Tab-separated table of N, CA and C and ligand atoms in Angstrom:
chain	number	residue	atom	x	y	z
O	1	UNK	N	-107.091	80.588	33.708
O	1	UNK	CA	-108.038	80.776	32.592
O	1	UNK	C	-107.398	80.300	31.294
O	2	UNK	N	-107.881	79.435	30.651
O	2	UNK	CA	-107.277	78.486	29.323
O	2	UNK	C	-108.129	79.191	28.230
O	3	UNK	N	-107.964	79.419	27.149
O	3	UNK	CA	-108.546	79.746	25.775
O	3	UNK	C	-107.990	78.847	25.470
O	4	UNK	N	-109.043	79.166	23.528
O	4	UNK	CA	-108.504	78.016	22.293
O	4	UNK	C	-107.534	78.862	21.880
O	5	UNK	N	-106.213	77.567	21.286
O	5	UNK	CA	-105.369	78.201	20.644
O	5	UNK	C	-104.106	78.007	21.826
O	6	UNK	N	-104.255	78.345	23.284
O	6	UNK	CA	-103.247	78.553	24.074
O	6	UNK	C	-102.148	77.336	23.562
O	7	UNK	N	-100.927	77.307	23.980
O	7	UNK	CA	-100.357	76.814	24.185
O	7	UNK	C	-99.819	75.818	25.114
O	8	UNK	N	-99.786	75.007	25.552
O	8	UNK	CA	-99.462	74.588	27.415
O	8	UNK	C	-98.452	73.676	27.229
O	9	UNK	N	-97.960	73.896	28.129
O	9	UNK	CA	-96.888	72.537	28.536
O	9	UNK	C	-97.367	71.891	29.315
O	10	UNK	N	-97.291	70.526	29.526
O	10	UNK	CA	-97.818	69.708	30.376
O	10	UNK	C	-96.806	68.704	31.465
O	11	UNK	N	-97.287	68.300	32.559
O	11	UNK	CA	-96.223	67.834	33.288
O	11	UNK	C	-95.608	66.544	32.898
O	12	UNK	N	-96.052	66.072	32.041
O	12	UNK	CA	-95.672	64.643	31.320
O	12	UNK	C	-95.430	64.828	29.637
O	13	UNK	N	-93.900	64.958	29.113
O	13	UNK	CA	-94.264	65.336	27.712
O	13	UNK	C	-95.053	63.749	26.990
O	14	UNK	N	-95.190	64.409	25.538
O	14	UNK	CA	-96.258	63.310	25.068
O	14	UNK	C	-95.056	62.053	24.956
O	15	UNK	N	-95.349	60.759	24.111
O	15	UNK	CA	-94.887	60.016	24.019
O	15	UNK	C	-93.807	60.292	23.545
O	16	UNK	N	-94.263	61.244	22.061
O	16	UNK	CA	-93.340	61.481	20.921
O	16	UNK	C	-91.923	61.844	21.360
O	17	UNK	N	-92.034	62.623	22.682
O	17	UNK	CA	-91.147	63.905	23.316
O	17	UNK	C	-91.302	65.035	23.116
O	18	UNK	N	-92.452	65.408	22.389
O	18	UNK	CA	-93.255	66.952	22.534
O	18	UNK	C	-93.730	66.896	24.001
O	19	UNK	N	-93.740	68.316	24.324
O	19	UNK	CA	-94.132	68.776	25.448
O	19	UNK	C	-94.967	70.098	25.686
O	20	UNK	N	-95.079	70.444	24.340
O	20	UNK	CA	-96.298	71.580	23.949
O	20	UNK	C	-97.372	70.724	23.042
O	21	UNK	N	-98.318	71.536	23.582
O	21	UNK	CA	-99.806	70.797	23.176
O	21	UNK	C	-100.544	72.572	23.063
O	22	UNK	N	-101.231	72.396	21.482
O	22	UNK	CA	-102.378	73.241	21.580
O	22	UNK	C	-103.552	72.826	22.225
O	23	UNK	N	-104.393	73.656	22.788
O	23	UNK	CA	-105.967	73.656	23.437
O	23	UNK	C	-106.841	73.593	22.451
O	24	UNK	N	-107.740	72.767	21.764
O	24	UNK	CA	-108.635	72.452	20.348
O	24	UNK	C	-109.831	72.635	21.144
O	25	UNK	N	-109.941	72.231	21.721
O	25	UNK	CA	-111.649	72.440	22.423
O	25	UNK	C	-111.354	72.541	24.105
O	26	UNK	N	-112.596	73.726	24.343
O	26	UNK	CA	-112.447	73.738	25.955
O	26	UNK	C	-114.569	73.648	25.833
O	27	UNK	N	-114.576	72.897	27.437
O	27	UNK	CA	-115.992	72.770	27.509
O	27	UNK	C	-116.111	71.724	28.878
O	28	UNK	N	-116.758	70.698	28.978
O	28	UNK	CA	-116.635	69.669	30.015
O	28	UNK	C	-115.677	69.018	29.762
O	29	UNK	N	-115.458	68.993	28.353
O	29	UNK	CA	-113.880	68.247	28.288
O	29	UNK	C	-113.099	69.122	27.392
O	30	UNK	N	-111.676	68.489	27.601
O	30	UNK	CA	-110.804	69.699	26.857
O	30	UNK	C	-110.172	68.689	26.173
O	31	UNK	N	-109.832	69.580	25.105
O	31	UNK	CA	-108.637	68.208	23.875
O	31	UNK	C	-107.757	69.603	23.627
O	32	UNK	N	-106.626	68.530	23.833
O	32	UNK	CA	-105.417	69.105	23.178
O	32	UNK	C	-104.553	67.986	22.344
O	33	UNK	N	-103.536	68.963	21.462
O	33	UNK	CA	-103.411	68.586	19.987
O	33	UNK	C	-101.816	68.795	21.113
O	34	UNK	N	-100.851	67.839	20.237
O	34	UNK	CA	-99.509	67.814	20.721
O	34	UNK	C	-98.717	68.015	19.455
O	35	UNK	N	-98.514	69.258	19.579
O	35	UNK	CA	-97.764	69.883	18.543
O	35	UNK	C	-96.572	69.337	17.307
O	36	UNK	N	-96.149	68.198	17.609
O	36	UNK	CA	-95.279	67.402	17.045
O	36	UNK	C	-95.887	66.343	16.400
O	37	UNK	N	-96.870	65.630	16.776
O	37	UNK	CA	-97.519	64.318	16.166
O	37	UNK	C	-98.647	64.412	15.470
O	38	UNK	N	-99.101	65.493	16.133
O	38	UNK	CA	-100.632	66.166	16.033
O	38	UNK	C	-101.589	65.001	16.676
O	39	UNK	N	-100.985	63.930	17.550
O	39	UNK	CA	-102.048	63.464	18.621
O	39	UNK	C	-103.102	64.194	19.288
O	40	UNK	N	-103.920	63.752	19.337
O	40	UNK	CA	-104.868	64.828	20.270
O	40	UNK	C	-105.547	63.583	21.528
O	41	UNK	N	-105.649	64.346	22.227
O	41	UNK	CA	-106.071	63.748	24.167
O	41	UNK	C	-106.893	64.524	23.738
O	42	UNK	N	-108.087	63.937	24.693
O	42	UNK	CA	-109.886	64.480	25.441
O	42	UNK	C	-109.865	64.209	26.753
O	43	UNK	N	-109.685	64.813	27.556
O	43	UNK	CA	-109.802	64.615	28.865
O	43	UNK	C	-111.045	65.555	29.371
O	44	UNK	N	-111.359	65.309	30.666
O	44	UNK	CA	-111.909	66.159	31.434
O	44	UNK	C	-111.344	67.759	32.212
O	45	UNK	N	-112.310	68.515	32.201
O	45	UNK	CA	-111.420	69.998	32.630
O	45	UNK	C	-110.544	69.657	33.976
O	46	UNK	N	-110.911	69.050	34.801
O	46	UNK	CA	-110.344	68.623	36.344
O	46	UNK	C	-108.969	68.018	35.895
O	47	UNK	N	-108.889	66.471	34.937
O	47	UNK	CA	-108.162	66.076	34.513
O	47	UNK	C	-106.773	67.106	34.122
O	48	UNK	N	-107.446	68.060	32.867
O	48	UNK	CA	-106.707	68.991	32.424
O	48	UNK	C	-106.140	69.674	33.507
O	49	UNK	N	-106.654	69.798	33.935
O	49	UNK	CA	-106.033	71.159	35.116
O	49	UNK	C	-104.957	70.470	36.525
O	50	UNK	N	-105.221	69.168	36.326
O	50	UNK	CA	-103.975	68.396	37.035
O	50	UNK	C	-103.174	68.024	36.369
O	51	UNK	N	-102.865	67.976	34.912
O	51	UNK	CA	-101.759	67.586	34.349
O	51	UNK	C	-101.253	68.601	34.025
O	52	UNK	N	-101.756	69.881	33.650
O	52	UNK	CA	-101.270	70.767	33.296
O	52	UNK	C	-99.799	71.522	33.956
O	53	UNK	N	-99.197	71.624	33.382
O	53	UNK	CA	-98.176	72.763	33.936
O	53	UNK	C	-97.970	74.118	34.339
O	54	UNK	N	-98.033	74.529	32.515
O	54	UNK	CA	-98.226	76.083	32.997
O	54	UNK	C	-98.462	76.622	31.478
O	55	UNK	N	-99.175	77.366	30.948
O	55	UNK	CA	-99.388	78.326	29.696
O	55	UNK	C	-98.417	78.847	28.972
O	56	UNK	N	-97.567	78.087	27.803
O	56	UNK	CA	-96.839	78.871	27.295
O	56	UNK	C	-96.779	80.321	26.610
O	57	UNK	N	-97.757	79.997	25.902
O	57	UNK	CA	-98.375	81.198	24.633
O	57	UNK	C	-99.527	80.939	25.003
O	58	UNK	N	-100.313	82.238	25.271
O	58	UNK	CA	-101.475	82.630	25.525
O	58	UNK	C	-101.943	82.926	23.951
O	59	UNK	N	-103.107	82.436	23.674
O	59	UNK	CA	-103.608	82.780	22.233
O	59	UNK	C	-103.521	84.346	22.189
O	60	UNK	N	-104.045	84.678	23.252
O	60	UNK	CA	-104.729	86.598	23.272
O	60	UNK	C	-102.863	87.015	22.880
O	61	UNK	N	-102.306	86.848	23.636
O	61	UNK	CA	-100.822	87.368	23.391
O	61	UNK	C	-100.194	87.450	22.351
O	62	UNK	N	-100.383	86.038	21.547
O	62	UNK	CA	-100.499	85.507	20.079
O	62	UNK	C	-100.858	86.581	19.342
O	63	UNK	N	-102.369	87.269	18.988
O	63	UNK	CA	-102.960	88.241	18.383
O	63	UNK	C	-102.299	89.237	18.454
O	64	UNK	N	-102.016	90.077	19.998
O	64	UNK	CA	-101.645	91.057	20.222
O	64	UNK	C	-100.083	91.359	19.048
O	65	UNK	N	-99.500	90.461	19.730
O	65	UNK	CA	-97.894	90.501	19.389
O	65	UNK	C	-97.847	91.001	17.806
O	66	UNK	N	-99.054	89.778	17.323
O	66	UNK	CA	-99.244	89.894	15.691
O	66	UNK	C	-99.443	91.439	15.220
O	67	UNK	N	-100.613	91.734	15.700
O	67	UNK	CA	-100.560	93.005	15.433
O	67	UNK	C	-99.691	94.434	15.726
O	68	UNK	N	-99.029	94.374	16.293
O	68	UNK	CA	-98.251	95.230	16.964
O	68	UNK	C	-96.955	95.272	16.059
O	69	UNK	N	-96.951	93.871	15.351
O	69	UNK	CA	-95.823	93.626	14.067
O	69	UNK	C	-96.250	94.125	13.042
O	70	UNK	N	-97.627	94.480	12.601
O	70	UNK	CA	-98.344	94.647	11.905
O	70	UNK	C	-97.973	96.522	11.607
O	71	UNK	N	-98.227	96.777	12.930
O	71	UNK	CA	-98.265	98.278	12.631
O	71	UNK	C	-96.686	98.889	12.583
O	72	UNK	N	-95.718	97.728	12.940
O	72	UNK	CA	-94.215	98.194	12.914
O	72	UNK	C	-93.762	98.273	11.571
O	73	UNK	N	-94.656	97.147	10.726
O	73	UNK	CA	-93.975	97.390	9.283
O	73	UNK	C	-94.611	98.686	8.231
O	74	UNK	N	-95.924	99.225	9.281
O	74	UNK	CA	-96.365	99.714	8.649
O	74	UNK	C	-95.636	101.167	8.436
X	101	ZN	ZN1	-96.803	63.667	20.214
């Protein structure tokens, strides 16, 4: 399951030598943004899901973490 925002590594880093890419749009096609160049790919979800690797940072995890810092300083 992919959200916006996730993080992913992919099995091919980009050109640049980034190898994390944010998720910008999910739908019939997915674009991701490569964190270093700010290139962005549009592929298809099938596409996506064969190049993909594995989920670094889950957006939801992202939030959580945030807040949880939130209430430590509090
Ligand atoms: Zn790049």
């Amino acid at each position: 399951m992919y959200n916006l925002g996730d993080i992913v590594l992919m099995k091919k880093p980009h050109a640049c030598g980034e190898n994390n890419w944010e998720i910008i749009r999910i739908g019939a096609d997915f674009k991701i943004k490569c964190l270093k160049c700010g290139h962005i790919v549009m592929m298809s979800r099938a596409d996506f899901e064969k190049k993909v690797k594995s989920i670094k940072t889950k957006a939801v995890d992202v939030k959580e973490s945030t807040e949880n810092y939130v209430k430590f300083e509090k």
